[in-house]
XYZ file of C-alpha atoms in Angstrom:
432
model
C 70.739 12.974 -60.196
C 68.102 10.273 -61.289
C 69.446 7.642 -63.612
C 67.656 7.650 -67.108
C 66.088 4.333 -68.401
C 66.276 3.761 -72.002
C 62.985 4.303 -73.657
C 60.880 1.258 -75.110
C 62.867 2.047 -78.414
C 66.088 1.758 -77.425
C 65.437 -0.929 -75.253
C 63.680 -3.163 -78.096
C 66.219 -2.761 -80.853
C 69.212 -3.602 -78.087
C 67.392 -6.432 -76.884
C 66.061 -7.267 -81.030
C 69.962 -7.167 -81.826
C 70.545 -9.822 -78.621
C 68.239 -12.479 -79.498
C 68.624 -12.413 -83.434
C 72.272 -12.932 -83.585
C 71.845 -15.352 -80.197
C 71.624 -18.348 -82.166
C 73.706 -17.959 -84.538
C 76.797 -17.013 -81.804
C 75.541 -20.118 -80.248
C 76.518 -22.160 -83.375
C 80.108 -20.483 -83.349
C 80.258 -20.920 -79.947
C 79.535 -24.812 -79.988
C 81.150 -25.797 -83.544
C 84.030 -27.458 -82.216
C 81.193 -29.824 -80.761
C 79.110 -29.556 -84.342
C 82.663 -30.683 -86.397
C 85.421 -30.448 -84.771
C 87.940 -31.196 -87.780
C 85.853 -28.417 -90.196
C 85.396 -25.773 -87.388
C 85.176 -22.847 -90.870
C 82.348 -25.280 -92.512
C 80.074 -24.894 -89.601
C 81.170 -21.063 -90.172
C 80.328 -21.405 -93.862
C 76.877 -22.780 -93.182
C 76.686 -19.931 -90.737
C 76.462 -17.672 -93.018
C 75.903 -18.742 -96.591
C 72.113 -18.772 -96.446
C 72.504 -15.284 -94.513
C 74.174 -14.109 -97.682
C 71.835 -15.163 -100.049
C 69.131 -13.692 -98.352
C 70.719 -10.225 -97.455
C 71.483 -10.732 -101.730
C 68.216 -11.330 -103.196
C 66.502 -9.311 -100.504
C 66.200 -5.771 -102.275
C 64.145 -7.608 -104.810
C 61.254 -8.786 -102.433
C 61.820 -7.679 -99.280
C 59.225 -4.379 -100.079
C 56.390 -7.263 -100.597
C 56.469 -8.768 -97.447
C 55.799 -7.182 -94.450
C 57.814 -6.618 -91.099
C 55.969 -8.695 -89.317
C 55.557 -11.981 -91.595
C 59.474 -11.851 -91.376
C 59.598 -11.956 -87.891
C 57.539 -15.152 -87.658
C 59.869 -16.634 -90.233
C 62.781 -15.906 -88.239
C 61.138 -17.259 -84.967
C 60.423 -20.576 -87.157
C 63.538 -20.625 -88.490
C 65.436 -20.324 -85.008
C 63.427 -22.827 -83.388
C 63.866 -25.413 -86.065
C 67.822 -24.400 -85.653
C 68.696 -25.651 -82.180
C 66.065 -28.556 -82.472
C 67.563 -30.515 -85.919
C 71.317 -29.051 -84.222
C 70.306 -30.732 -81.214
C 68.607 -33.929 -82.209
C 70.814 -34.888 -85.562
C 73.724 -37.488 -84.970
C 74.688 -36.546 -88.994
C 76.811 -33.994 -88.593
C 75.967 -33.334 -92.143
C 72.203 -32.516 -90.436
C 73.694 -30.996 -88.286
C 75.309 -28.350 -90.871
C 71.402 -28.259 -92.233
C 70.432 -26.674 -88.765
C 73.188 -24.332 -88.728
C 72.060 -23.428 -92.084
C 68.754 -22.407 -90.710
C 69.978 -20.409 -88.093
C 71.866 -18.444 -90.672
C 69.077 -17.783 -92.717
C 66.755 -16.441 -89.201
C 69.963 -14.376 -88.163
C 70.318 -12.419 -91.928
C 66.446 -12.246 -92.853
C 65.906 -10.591 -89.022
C 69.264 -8.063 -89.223
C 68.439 -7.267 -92.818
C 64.545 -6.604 -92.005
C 65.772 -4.515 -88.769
C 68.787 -2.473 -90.062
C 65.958 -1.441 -93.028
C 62.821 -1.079 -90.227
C 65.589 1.882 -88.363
C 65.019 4.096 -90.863
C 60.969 4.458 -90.221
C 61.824 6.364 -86.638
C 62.534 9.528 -86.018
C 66.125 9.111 -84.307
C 67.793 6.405 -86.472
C 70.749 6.676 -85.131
C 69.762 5.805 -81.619
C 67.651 2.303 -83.155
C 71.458 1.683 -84.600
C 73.005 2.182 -82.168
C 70.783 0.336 -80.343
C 70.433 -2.656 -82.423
C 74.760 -2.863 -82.684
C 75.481 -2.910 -79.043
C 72.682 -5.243 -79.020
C 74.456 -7.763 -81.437
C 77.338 -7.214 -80.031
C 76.311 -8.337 -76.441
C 74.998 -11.236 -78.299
C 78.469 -12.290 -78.945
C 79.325 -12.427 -75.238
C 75.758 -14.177 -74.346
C 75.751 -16.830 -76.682
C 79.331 -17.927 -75.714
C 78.567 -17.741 -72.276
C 74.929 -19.473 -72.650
C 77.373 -22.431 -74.233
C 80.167 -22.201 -71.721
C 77.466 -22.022 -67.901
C 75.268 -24.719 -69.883
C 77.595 -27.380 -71.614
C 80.854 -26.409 -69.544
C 80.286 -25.737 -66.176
C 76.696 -27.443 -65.598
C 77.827 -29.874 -67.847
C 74.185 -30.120 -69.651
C 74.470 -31.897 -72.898
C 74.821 -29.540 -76.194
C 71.690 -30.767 -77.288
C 70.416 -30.127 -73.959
C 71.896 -26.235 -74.205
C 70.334 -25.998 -77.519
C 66.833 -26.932 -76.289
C 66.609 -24.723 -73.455
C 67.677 -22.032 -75.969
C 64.069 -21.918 -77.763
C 63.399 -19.361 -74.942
C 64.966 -16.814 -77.043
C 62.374 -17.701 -79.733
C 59.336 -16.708 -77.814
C 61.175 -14.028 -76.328
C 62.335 -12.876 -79.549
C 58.406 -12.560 -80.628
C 57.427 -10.648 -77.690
C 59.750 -7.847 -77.868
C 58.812 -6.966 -81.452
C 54.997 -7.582 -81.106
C 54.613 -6.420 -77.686
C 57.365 -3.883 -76.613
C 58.564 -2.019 -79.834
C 56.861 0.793 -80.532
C 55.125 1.661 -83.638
C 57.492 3.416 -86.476
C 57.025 7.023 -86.850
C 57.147 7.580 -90.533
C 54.944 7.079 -93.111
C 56.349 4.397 -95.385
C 54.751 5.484 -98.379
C 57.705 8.102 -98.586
C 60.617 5.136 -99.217
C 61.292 4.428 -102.989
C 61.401 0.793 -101.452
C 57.505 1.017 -102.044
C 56.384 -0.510 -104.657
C 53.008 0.217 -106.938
C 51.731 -2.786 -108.709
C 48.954 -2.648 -111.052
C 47.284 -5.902 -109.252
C 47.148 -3.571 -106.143
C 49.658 -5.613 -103.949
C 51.691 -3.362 -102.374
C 50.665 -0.541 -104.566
C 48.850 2.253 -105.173
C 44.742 2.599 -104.050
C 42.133 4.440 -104.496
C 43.215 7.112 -102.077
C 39.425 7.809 -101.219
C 39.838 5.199 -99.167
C 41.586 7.718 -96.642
C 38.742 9.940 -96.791
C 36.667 6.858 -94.911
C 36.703 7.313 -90.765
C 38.386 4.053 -89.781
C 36.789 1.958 -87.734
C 38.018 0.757 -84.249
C 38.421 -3.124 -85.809
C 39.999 -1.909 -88.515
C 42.726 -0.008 -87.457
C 42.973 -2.940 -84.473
C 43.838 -5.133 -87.406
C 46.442 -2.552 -89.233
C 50.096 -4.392 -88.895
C 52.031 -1.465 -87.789
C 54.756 -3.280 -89.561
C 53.875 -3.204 -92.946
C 56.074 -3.428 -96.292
C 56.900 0.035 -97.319
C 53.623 0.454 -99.203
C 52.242 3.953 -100.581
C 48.763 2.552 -99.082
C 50.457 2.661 -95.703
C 50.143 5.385 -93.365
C 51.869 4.819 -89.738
C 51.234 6.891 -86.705
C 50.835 10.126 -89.418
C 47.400 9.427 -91.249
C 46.355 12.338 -93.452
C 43.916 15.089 -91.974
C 42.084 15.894 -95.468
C 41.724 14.469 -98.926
C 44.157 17.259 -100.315
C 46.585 16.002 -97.685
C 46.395 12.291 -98.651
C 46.164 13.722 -102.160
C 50.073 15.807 -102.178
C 51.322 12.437 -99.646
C 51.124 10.518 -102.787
C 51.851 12.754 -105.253
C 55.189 13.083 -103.042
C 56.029 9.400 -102.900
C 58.741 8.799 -105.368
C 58.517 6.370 -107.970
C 59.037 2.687 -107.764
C 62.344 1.146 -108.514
C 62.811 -1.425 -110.852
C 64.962 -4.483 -109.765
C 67.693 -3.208 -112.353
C 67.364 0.397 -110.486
C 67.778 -1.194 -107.471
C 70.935 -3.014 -108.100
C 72.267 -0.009 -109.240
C 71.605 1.822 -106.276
C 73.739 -0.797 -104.386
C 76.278 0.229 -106.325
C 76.651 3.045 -105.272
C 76.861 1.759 -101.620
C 80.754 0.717 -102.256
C 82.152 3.094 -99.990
C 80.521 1.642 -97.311
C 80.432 -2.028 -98.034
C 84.002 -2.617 -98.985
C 84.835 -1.887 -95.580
C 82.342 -4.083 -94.076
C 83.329 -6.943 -96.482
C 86.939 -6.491 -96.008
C 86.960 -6.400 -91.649
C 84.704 -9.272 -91.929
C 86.504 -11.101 -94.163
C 89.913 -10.756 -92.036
C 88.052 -11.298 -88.867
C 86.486 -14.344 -89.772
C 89.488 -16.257 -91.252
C 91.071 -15.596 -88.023
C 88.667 -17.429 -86.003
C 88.072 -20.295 -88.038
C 91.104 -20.473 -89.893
C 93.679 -19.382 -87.094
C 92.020 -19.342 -83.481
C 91.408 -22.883 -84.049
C 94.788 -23.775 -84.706
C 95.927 -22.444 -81.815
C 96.697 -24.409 -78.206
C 98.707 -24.601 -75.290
C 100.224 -27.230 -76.434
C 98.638 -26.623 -80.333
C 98.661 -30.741 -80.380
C 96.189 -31.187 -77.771
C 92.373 -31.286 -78.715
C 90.941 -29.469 -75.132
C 94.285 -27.200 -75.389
C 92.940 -25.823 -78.894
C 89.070 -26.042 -78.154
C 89.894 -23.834 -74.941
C 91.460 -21.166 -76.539
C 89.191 -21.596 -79.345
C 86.387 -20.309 -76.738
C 88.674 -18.138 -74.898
C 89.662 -16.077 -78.033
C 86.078 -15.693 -79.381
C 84.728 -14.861 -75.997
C 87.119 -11.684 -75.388
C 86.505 -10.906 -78.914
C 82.759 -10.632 -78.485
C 83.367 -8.170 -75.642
C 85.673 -6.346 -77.862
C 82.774 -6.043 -80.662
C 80.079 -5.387 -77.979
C 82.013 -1.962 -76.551
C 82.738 -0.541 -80.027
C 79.008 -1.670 -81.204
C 77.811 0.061 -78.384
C 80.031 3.511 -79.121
C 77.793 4.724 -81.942
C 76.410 7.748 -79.757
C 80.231 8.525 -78.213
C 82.371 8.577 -81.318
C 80.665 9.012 -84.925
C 84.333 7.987 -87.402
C 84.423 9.328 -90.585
C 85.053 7.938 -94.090
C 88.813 8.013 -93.781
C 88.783 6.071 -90.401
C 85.945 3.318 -91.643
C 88.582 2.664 -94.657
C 91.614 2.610 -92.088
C 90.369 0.237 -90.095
C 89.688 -2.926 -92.247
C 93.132 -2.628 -93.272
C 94.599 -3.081 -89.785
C 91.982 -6.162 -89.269
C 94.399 -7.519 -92.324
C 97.392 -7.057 -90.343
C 95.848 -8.515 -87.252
C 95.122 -11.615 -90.048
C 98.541 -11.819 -91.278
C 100.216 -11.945 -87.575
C 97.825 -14.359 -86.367
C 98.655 -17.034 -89.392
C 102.641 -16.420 -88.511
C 101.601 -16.876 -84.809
C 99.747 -20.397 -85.973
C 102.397 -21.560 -87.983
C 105.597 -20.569 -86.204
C 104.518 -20.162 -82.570
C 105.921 -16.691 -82.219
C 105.086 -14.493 -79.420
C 103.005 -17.508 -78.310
C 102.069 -16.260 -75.121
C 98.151 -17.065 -74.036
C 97.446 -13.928 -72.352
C 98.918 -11.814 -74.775
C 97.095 -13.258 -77.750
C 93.598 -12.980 -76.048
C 94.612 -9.205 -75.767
C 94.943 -9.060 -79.424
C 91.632 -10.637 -79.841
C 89.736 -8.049 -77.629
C 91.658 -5.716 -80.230
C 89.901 -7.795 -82.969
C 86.923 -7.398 -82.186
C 86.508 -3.630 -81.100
C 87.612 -2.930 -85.060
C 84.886 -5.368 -86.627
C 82.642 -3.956 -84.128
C 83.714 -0.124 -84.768
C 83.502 -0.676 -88.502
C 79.939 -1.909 -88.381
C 77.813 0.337 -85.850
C 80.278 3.554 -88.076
C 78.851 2.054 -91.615
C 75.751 1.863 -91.241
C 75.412 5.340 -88.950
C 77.229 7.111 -91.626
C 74.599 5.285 -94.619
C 71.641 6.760 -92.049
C 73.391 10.021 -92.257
C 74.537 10.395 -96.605
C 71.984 8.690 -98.281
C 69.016 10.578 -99.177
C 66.105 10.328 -96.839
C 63.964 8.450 -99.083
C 66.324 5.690 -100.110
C 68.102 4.868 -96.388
C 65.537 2.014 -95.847
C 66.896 -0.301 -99.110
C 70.208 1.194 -98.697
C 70.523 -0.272 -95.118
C 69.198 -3.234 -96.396
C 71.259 -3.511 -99.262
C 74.540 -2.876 -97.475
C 74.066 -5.275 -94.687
C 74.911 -8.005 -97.608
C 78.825 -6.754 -97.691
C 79.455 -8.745 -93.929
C 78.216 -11.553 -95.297
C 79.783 -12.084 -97.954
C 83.045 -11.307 -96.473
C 82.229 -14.041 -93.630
C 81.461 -16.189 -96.147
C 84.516 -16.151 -98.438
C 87.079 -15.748 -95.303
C 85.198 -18.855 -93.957
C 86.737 -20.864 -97.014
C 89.906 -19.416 -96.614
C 89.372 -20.342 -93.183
C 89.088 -24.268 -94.166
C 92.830 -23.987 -95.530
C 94.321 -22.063 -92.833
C 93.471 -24.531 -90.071
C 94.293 -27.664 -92.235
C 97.854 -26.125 -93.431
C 98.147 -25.564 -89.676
C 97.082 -28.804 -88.595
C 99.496 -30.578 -91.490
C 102.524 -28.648 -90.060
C 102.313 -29.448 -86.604
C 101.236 -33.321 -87.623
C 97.154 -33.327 -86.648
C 94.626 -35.026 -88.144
C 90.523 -34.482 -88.465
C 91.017 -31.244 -90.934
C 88.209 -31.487 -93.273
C 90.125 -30.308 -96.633
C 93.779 -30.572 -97.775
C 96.137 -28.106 -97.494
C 96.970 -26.747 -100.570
């Protein structure tokens, strides 16, 4: 039986989900060497700007188009591992990270959204979570072969890394295929009267295009009633009824409370986040055989992370296998807590403080975070009206990072109280 190759679709949203989350795995995977006392700051600035723009992006996300994002994001990761790289300041250094953030939410946020414009959504999410999730395992091991076994400097490792950049830009403008729907029939399309992203004369569509000019159409577009992709209209009674079909524009209030309404799926998001990520920076870098040695706790440090990757890339990548249902995406997150809770008593107290055991646990880590992720935002593709999935996959991707972002403080506490008890110095807050 002849093996199947994934289709240019599936194949550019796996390899989309890679590369954007590359660099900012990198950044987790190389903050011990970034600040070693304040391992959850470099977390913080990992995420923070992600937040903000995943926050404020409902509100202008609709005038800018697909494309102009990804250029940002290219930018934006390139500038990352060069001021990482190059700055001695570690506080520059937490400015770099900072960018890398804000390339890693813009692209997942503009992504997620851009799923909803093919037929199959499912399969682009899928796509795009096993994707991320095998970024996990490639940026730690792009750290470990560069910096650990070839022994290349980290600013060395970050260089090279720019690869991904033009890579990155290649597989979106190149490889991905065109979307399939129309984007004029998204309420994230918005009809100003100054004609930016809004309505036009739609006798425009009654014009034969020319050869230069549909050349120069961005096939990526901001959802736009003026936009037609891949499904132009046949006849001016067509175009006519495509427009009279579009639904209204949302206000920014409207908007915001349509996210609202997205609680059932973004609780759980923020709250296996949230428990995840104190673990590893709060926790995992606590944690050393013996705790009191600096290489004992950066090894397991990259130990733990690195089977937890693999543990998010297989339940990323189960989103076609096993579809979980409201009950299980709320069950979940609440086990991630427990996982939190026994890994602080495991920091503090050394109980069942067995290596091999613990790194067992972490796989288990990471195939919930993973699960809950590819499950919330298949099951928002599948209950939220067709016309609104687009902002509401946008909108929702904001609940991760936010619980990153908050765990990430909590994180700064954990590993000093830790640090206090067993006598080591270099935390970057007080305990307490």
């Amino acid at each position: 039986m002849p093996i199947e190759l994934p289709s240019d679709l599936a194949a550019s949203f796996w390899l989309l989900g890679l590369i954007n989350n590359s660099a900012y795995v990198i950044m987790i995977a190389g903050a011990k060497e970034i600040n070693e006392g304040g391992v959850a700051l470099v977390f913080l600035c990992n995420v923070l700007p992600s937040f903000l723009c995943k926050l404020t992006g409902p509100a202008w996300f609709h005038l800018v188009s697909y494309s102009a994002r990804i250029n940002a994001c290219m930018l934006l990761m390139s500038s990352s591992f060069f001021v990482v790289g190059l700055a001695s300041d570690y506080r520059v250094k937490l400015f770099g990270v900072c960018l890398a953030s804000l390339q890693s939410g813009l692209g997942e946020a503009s992504i997620l959204a851009l799923s909803s414009r093919y037929e199959d959504p499912t399969l682009c999410l899928t796509c795009w979570s096993s994707g991320t999730g095998a970024a996990g395992v490639f940026g730690f091991a792009w750290v470990y072969v560069l910096n650990t076994l070839l022994g290349w400097s980290f600013a060395v490792t970050l260089g090279v890394a720019n690869l991904l950049t033009a890579c990155f830009g290649a597989i979106f403008f190149i490889m991905l295929p065109a979307p399939d729907k129309d984007p004029s029939l998204d309420v994230d399309s918005a009809s100003d009267s100054d004609g930016v992203n809004g309505v036009v004369d739609d006798s425009e569509n009654l014009l034969p295009s020319s050869p230069s000019s549909s050349a120069d159409l961005d096939p990526f577009p901001p959802a736009s009633p003026s936009a037609s992709l891949k499904k132009p209209s046949s006849s001016s009674s067509s175009s006519s009824s495509s427009l009279a079909s579009s639904p209204a524009p949302m206000s920014c209030m409207s908007r915001f409370l349509f996210a609202r309404t997205l609680w059932p799926y973004m609780i759980p998001l923020f709250l296996v986040y949230f428990a995840e990520y104190a673990m590893q920076s709060g926790t995992w870098a606590a944690i050393g055989f013996p705790v009191t040695d600096e290489s004992a706790r950066k090894a397991f440090y990259q130990q733990a992370n690195w089977v937890y990757q693999g543990g998010v890339f297989v339940s990323r990548s189960s989103g076609r296998f096993w579809r979980a249902g409201i009950a299980a995406l709320w069950a979940m997150p609440v086990v991630q807590c427990f996982m939190l809770v026994f890994f602080y008593l495991v920091a503090s107290y050394q109980i069942m403080y067995d290596a091999a055991f613990l790194l067992v646990l972490c796989f288990f880590v990471g195939l919930l975070g993973g699960a809950v992720y590819v499950n919330a935002f298949n099951i928002i593709s599948r209950e939220v009206e067709e016309g609104k999935v687009e902002l509401a996959l946008a909108t929702a991707s904001v609940a991760d990072s936010m619980g990153i972002m908050l765990s990430d403080v909590t994180g700064l506490f954990l590993q000093a109280c830790i640090y206090e008890k067993y006598g080591i110095t270099g935390a970057s807050v007080q305990c307490g």
